[in-house]
Short mmCIF file of C-alpha atoms and ligand atoms in Angstrom, two decimals:
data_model
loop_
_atom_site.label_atom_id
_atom_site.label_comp_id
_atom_site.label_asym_id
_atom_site.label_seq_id
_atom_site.Cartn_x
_atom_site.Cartn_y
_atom_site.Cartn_z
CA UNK A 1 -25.25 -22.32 -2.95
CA UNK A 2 -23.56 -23.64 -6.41
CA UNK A 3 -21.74 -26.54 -6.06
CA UNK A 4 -18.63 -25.37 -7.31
CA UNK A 5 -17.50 -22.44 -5.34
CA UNK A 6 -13.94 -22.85 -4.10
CA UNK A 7 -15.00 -21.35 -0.20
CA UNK A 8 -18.25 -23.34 0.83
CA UNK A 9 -18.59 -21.31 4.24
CA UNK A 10 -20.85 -18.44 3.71
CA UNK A 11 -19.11 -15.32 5.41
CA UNK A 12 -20.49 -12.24 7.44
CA UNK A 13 -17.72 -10.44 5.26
CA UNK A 14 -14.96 -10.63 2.35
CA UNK A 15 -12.84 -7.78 2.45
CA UNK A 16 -10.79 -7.33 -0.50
CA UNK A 17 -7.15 -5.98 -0.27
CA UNK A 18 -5.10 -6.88 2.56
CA UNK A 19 -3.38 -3.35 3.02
CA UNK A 20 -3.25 -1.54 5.93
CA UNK A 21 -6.91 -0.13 5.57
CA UNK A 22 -8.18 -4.44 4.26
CA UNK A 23 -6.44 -5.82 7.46
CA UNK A 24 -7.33 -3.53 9.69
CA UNK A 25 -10.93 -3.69 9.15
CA UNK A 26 -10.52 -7.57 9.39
CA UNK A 27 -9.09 -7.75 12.26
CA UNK A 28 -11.64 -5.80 14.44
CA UNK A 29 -14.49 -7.63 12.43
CA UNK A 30 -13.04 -10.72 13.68
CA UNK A 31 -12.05 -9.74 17.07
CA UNK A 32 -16.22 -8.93 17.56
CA UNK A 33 -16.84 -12.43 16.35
CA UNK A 34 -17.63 -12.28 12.82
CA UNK A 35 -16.22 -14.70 10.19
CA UNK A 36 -14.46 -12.70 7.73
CA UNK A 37 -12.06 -13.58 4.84
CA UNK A 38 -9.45 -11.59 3.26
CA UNK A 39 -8.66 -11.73 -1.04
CA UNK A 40 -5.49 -10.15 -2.17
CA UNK A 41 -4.39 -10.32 -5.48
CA UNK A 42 -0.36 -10.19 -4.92
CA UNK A 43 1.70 -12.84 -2.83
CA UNK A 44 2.14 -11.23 0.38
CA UNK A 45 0.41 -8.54 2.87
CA UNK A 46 0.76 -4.68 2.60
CA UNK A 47 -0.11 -2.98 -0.99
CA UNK A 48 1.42 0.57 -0.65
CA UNK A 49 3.26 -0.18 2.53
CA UNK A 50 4.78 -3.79 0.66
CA UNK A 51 9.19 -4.06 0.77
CA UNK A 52 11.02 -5.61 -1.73
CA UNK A 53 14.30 -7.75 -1.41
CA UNK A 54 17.30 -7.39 -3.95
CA UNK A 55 19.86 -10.20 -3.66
CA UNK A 56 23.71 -8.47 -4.10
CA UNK A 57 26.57 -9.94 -5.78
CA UNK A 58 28.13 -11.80 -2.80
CA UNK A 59 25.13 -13.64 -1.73
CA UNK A 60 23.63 -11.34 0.82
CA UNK A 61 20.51 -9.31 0.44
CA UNK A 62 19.15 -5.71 0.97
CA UNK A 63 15.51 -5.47 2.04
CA UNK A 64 13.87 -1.90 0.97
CA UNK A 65 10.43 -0.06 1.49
CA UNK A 66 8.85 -0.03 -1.80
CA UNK A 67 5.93 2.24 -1.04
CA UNK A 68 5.54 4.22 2.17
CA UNK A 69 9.15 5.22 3.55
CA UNK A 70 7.67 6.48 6.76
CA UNK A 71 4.78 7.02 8.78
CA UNK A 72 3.89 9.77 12.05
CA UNK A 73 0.48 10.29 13.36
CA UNK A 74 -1.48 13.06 13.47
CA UNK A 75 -4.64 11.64 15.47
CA UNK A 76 -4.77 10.61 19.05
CA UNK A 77 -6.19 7.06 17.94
CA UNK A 78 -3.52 6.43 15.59
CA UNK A 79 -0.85 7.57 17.71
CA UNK A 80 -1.87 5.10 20.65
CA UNK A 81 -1.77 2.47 17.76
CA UNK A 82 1.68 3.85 16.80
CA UNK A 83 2.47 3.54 20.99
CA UNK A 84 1.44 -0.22 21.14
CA UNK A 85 3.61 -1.56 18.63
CA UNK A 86 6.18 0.34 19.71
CA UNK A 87 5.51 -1.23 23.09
CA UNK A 88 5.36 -4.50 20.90
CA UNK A 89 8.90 -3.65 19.39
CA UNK A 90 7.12 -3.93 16.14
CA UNK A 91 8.27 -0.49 14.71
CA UNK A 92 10.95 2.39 15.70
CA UNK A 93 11.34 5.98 15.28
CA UNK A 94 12.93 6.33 12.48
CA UNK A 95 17.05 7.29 13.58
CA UNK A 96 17.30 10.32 11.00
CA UNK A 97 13.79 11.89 12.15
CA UNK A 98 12.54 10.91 15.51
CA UNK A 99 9.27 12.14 14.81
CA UNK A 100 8.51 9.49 12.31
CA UNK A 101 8.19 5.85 12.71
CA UNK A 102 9.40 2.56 10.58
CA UNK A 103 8.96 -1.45 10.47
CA UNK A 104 11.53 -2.71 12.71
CA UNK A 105 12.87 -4.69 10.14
CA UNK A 106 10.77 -3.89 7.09
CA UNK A 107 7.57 -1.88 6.81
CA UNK A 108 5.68 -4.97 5.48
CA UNK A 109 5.95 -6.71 8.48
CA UNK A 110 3.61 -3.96 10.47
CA UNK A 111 1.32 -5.45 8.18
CA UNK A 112 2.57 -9.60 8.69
CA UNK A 113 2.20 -8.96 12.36
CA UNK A 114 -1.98 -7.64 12.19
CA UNK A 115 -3.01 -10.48 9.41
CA UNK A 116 -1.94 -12.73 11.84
CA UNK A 117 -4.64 -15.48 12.57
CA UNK A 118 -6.81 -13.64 9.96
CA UNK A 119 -8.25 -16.07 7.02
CA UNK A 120 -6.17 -14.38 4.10
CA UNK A 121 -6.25 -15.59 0.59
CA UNK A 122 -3.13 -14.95 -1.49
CA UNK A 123 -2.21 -14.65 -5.32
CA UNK A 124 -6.33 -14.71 -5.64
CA UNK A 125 -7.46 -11.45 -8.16
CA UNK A 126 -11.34 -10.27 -7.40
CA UNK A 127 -12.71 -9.41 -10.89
CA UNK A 128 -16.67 -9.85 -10.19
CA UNK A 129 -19.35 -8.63 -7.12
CA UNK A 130 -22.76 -10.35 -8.03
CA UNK A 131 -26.06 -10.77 -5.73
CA UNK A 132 -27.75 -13.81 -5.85
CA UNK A 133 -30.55 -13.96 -2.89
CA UNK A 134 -29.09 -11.41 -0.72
CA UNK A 135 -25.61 -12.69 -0.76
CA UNK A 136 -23.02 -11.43 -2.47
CA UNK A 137 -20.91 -13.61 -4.90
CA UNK A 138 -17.34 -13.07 -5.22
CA UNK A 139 -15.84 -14.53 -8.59
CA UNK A 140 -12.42 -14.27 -8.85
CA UNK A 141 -9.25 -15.12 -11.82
CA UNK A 142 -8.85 -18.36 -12.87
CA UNK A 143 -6.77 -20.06 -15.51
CA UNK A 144 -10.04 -20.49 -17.92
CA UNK A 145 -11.57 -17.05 -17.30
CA UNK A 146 -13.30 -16.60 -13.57
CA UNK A 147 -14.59 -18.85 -10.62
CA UNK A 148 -17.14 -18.41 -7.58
CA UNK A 149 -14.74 -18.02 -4.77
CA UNK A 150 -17.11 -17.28 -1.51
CA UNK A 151 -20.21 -16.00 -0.77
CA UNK A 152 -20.41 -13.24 1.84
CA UNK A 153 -23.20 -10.94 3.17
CA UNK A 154 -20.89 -7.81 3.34
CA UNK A 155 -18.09 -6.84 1.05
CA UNK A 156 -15.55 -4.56 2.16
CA UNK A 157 -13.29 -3.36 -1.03
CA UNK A 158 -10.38 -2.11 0.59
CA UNK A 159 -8.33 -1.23 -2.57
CA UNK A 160 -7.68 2.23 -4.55
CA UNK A 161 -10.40 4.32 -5.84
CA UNK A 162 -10.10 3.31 -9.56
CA UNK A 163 -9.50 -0.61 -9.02
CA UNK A 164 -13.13 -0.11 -6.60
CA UNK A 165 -14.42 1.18 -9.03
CA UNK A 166 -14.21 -1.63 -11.56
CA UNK A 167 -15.05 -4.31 -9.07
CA UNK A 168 -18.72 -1.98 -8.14
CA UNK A 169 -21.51 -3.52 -9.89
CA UNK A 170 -22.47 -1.06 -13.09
CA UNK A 171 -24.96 1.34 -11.49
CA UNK A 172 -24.15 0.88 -7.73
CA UNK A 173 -25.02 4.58 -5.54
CA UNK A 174 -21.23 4.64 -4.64
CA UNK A 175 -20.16 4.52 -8.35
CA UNK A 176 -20.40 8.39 -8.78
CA UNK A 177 -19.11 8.91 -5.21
CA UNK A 178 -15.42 7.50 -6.09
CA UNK A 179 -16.09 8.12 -10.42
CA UNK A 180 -13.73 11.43 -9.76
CA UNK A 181 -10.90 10.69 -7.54
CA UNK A 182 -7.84 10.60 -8.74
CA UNK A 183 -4.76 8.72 -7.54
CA UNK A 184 -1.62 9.93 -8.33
CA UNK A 185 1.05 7.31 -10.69
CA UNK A 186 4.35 7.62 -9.35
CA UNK A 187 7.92 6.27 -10.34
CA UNK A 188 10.42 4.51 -7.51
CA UNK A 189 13.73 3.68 -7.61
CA UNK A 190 15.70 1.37 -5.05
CA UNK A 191 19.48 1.87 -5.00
CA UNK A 192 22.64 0.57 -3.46
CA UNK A 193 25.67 1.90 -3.65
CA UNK A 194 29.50 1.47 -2.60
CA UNK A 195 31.22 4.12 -1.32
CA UNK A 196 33.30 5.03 1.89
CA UNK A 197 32.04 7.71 2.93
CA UNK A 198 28.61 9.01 3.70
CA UNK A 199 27.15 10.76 0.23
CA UNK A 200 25.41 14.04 0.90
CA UNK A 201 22.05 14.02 -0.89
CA UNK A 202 19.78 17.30 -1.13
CA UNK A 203 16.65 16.84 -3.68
CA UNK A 204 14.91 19.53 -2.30
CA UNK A 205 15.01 22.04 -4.99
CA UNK A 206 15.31 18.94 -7.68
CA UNK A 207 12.21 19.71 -10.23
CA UNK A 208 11.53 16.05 -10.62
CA UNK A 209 12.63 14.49 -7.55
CA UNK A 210 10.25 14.08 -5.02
CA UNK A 211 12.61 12.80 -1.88
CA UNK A 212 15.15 10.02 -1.74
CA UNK A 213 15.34 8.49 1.46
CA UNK A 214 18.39 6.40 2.91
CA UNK A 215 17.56 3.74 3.66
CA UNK A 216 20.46 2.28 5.87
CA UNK A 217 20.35 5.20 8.13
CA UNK A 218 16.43 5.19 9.05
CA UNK A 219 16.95 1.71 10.90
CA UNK A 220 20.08 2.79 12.86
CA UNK A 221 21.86 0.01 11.34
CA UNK A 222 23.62 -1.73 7.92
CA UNK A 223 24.77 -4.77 7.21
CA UNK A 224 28.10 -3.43 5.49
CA UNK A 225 29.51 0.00 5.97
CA UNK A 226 30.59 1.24 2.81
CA UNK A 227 27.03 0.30 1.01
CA UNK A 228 24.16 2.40 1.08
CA UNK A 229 20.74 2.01 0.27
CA UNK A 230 18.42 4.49 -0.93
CA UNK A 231 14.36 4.51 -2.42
CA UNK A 232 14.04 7.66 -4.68
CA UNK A 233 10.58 9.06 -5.32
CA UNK A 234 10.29 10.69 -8.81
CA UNK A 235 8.03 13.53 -8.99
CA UNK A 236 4.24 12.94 -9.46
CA UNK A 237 3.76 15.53 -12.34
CA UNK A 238 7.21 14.16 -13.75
CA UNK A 239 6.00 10.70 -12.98
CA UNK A 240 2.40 11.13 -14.74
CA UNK A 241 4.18 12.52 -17.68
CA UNK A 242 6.63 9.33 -18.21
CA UNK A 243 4.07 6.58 -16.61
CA UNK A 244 4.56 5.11 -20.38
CA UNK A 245 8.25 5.70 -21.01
CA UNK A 246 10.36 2.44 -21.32
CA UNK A 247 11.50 1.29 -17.63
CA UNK A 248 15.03 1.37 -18.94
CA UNK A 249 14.75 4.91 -19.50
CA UNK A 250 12.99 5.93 -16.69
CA UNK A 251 15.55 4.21 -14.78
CA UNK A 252 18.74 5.93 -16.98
CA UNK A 253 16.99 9.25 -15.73
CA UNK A 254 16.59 8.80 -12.57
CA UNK A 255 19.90 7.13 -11.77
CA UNK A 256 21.88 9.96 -13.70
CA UNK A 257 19.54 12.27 -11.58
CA UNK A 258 20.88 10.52 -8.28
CA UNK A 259 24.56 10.32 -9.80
CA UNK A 260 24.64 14.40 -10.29
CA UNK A 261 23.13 15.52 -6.69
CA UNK A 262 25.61 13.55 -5.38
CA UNK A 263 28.45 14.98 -7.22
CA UNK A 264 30.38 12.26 -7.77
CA UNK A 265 30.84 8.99 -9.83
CA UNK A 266 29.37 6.21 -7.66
CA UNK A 267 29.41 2.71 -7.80
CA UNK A 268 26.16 0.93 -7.97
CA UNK A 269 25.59 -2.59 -6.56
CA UNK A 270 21.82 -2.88 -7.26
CA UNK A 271 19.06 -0.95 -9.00
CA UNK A 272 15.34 -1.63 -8.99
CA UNK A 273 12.48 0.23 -10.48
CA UNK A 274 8.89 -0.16 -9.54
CA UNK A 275 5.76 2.17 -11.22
CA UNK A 276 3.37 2.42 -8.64
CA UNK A 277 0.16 3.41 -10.76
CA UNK A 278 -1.86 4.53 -7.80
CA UNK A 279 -0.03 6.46 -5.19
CA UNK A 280 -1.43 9.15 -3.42
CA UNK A 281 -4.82 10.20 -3.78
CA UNK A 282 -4.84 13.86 -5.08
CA UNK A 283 -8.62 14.76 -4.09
CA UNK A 284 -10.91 13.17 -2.33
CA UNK A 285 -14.49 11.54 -2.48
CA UNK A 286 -17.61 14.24 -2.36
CA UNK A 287 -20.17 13.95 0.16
CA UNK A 288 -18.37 11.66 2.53
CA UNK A 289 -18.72 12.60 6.29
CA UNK A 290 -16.60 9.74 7.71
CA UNK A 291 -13.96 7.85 6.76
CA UNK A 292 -15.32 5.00 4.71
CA UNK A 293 -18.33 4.61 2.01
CA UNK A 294 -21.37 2.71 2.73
CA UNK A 295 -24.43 1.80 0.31
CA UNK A 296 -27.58 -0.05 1.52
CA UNK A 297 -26.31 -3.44 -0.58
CA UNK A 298 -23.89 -4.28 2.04
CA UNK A 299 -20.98 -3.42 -0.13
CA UNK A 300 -18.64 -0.86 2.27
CA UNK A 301 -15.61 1.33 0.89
CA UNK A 302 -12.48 1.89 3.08
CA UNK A 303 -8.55 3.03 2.25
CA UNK A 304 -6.61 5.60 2.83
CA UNK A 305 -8.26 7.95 -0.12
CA UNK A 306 -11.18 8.04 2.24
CA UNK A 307 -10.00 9.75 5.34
CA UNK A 308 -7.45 12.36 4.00
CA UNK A 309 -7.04 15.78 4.73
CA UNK A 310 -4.52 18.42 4.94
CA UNK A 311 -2.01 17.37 8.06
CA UNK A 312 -2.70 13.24 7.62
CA UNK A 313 -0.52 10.82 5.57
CA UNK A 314 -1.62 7.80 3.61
CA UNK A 315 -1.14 5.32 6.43
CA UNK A 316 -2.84 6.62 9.04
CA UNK A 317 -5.70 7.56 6.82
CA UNK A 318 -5.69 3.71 5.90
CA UNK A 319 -5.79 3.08 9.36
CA UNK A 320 -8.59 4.95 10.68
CA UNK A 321 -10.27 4.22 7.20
CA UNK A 322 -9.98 0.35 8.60
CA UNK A 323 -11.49 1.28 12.05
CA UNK A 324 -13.99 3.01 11.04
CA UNK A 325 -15.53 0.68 8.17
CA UNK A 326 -15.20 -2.17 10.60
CA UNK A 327 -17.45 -0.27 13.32
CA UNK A 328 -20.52 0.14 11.07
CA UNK A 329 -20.72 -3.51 10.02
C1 FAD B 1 5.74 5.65 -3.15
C2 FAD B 1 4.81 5.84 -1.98
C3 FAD B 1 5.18 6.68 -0.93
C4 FAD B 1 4.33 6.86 0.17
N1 FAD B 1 4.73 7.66 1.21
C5 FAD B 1 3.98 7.74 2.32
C6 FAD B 1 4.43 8.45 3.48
O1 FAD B 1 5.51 9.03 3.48
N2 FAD B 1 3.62 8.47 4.58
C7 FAD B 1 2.42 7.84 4.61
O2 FAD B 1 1.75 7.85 5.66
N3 FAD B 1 1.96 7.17 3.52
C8 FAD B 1 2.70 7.10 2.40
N4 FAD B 1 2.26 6.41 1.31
C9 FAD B 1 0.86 5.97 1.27
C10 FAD B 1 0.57 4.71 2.09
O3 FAD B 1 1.47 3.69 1.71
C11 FAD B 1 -0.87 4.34 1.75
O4 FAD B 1 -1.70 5.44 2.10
C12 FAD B 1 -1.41 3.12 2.49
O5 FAD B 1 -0.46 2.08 2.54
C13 FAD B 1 -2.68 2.69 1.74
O6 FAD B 1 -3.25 1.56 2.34
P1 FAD B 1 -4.64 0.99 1.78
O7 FAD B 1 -4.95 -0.22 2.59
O8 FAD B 1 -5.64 2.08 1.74
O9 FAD B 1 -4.37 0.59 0.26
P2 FAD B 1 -3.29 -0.38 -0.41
O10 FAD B 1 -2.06 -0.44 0.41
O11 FAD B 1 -3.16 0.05 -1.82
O12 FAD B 1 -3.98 -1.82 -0.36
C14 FAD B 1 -4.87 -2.28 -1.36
C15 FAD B 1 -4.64 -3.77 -1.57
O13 FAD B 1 -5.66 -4.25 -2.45
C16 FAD B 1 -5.09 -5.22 -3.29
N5 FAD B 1 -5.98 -5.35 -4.46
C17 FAD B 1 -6.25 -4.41 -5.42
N6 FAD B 1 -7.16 -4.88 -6.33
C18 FAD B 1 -7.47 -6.14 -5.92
C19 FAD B 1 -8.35 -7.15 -6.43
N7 FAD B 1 -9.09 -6.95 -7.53
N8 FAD B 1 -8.43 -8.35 -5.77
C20 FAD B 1 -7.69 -8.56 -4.65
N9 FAD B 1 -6.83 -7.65 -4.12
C21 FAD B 1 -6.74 -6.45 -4.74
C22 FAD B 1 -3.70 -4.64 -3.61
O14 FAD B 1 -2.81 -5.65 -4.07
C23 FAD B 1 -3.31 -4.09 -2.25
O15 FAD B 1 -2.61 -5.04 -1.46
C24 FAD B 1 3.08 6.20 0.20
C25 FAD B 1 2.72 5.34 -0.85
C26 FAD B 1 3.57 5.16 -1.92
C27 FAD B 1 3.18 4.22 -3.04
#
C-alpha cells in the first residue's frame, strides 16, 4: 500500500454517503462482522432527510426538516423498522396525519441514532474510484487537489444517480445502467412566522407549490405559541425552470406566494432557502431486478432511486435499497 494514504487499514467496504440508504447498508455490514467505513462529504449524517437550525431574534432557535417532511411505509420490512424505533421513542406519528411518521425531535436524528458506533468520516468529498491489485483506491478532496484516503475491497456509492455517476470509473458496466435517470431539482423554503392565531394554508390547487408543511404542528408541540414554522416545497417543473434564478428572487416568489394563500399580511421572524439539486428521482434505472446495482468489480449501487415504484416514498426506498445492497456483499 502507498505510504501516504490517510486510512492505513485496508477495509472489506467504503460506502460513500451516509444517508439513509449509506448507513443503513453500514450498519448491517458491520453487524455481520465486516470492517466498513463511511465518507460523507457534508458535516453531519442524513443527505435528503438532513434539518437545519435558524437562530431567531431573541436568542432561541427553530430546528426544521430540510428535505423529507415525512415518511409512512408501504412494505412489511420497513414498517417493522418504522415499529422499532417507535418502540425506541426515536420517531412519532406525525400529530396532523397519524399515518405518517417524524424524528422525534428532528428527522436527522433517525439518521444520528443508526451511524452510531459506525466508522464515519465527515466534511471528506470522494472525487476518485481507482483499482490497484484488486483493491479499490478511494482518493478524496484535499486542499492541493486529491489524496488516497483508504483502500477497500468493495465500494458501496450510496449517493444520487448523477453524483454515482461521476465517481464510476469511465467505462464501468453500471455506467449506462444509471446514464438516464433523472433526479428531479427542487426549491425549499423554511419559514417562521408571528401571528395569534392559527393561519389556514391550502396549496393544493397552487400551480407552483408543491405542499407546505407546518412544521410546529407535526411534533404536537412549539416552543412559543404565536410562531409558526413552516418548509414550503416549490413545484418540481416550477423548480427546474428557476434552478438558476437568483436565491433572492426565488425566495421574493415564494414568500409572496405563502403571504397570498394565507390572505393576510404576516410577520416573518426567519426565512431560509435551500436548492436541493437532486430530489426525487423521476424514472428509474433499466434492467434492475432488485433494489441495488451490482458489477463484478466489487463496486455496488444503493439509494432510494433504486427501489422506487408507484405506492413507495424516497425513504423507505433508501431503506430497503440499504438492506438489500448490504445482503449481497
Ligand atoms: C424536499 C424533499 C422532500 C422529500 N419528501 C419526501 C417524503 O415526503 N417522503 C419520503 O419518503 N421521502 C421524501 N424525500 C426523499 C427522501 O429524503 C430520500 O428518498 C432519502 O432521504 C434518500 O436517501 P439516500 O440515502 O438514497 O440518499 P441521500 O439522502 O441523498 O444521501 C446521499 C449522501 O451522499 C453524500 N454524498 C454525495 N456525493 C458524495 C461524495 N462524492 N463523497 C461523499 N459523500 C457524498 C451526500 O452528502 C448525502 O449525505 C424528500 C426529499 C427531498 C429533498
Amino acid at each position: 500500500m502507498k505510504s501516504d494514504v490517510v486510512m492505513d487499514t485496508v477495509m472489506d467496504v467504503v460506502i460513500i454517503g451516509a444517508g439513509m440508504a449509506g448507513l443503513t447498508a453500514a450498519k448491517q455490514l458491520q453487524h455481520r462482522g465486516k470492517k466498513v467505513a463511511v465518507v460523507e462529504k457534508s458535516r453531519g449524517t442524513g443527505g435528503r432527510l438532513s434539518s437545519k437550525r435558524l437562530p431567531l431574534p431573541d436568542d432561541q432557535s427553530l430546528t426544521f426538516d430540510l428535505g423529507c417532511p415525512s415518511f409512512s411505509s408501504e412494505t412489511p420490512q420497513f414498517k417493522a423498522q418504522l415499529d422499532k424505533w417507535l418502540a425506541d421513542e426515536l420517531i412519532v406519528p406525525c400529530a396532523n396525519q397519524p399515518e405518517y411518521y417524524v424524528g422525534r425531535e428532528r428527522n436527522s436524528s433517525i439518521t444520528r441514532h443508526i451511524a452510531k458506533d459506525l466508522n464515519i468520516h465527515f466534511s471528506t468529498r470522494v472525487c476518485r474510484l481507482e483499482k490497484e491489485r484488486e483493491l479499490w483506491q478511494v482518493y478524496t478532496e484535499s486542499p492541493t487537489g486529491e489524496q488516497l484516503f483508504c483502500t477497500a475491497e468493495h465500494i458501496v456509492i450510496a449517493t444520487p444517480p448523477q453524483q454515482t455517476y461521476d465517481l464510476l470509473p469511465k467505462g464501468n458496466s453500471l455506467c449506462p445502467l444509471i446514464e438516464h435517470i433523472k433526479m428531479e431539482p427542487q426549491w425549499v423554503l423554511l419559514l417562521a412566522v408571528r401571528s395569534s392565531t392559527e393561519l389556514k394554508i391550502d396549496s393544493a390547487q397552487h400551480p407552483n407549490i408543491k405542499s407546505i408543511s407546518p412544521e410546529h404542528v407535526k411534533r404536537g408541540a412549539k416552543p412559543d405559541d404565536s410562531v409558526q414554522y413552516y418548509q414550503v416545497q416549490a413545484g418540481e417543473e416550477w423548480s427546474q425552470e428557476t434552478i438558476n434564478w437568483e436565491r433572492t428572487r426565488v425566495e421574493s416568489y415564494l414568500l409572496s406566494e405563502f403571504e397570498a394563500l394565507c390572505e393576510q399580511k404576516i410577520d416573518i421572524i426567519v426565512s431560509h432557502l435551500h436548492r436541493w439539486l437532486y430530489s426525487l428521482p423521476s424514472n428509474t434505472p433499466i434492467d434492475n431486478k432488485e433494489n441495488y446495482l451490482t458489477c463484478s468489480e466489487k463496486i455496488h449501487l444503493s439509494g432510494d432511486y433504486l427501489a422506487t415504484n408507484q405506492s413507495r416514498h424516497g425513504l423507505e426506498c433508501a431503506y430497503l435499497s440499504g438492506i438489500s445492497v448490504a445482503k449481497q456483499i
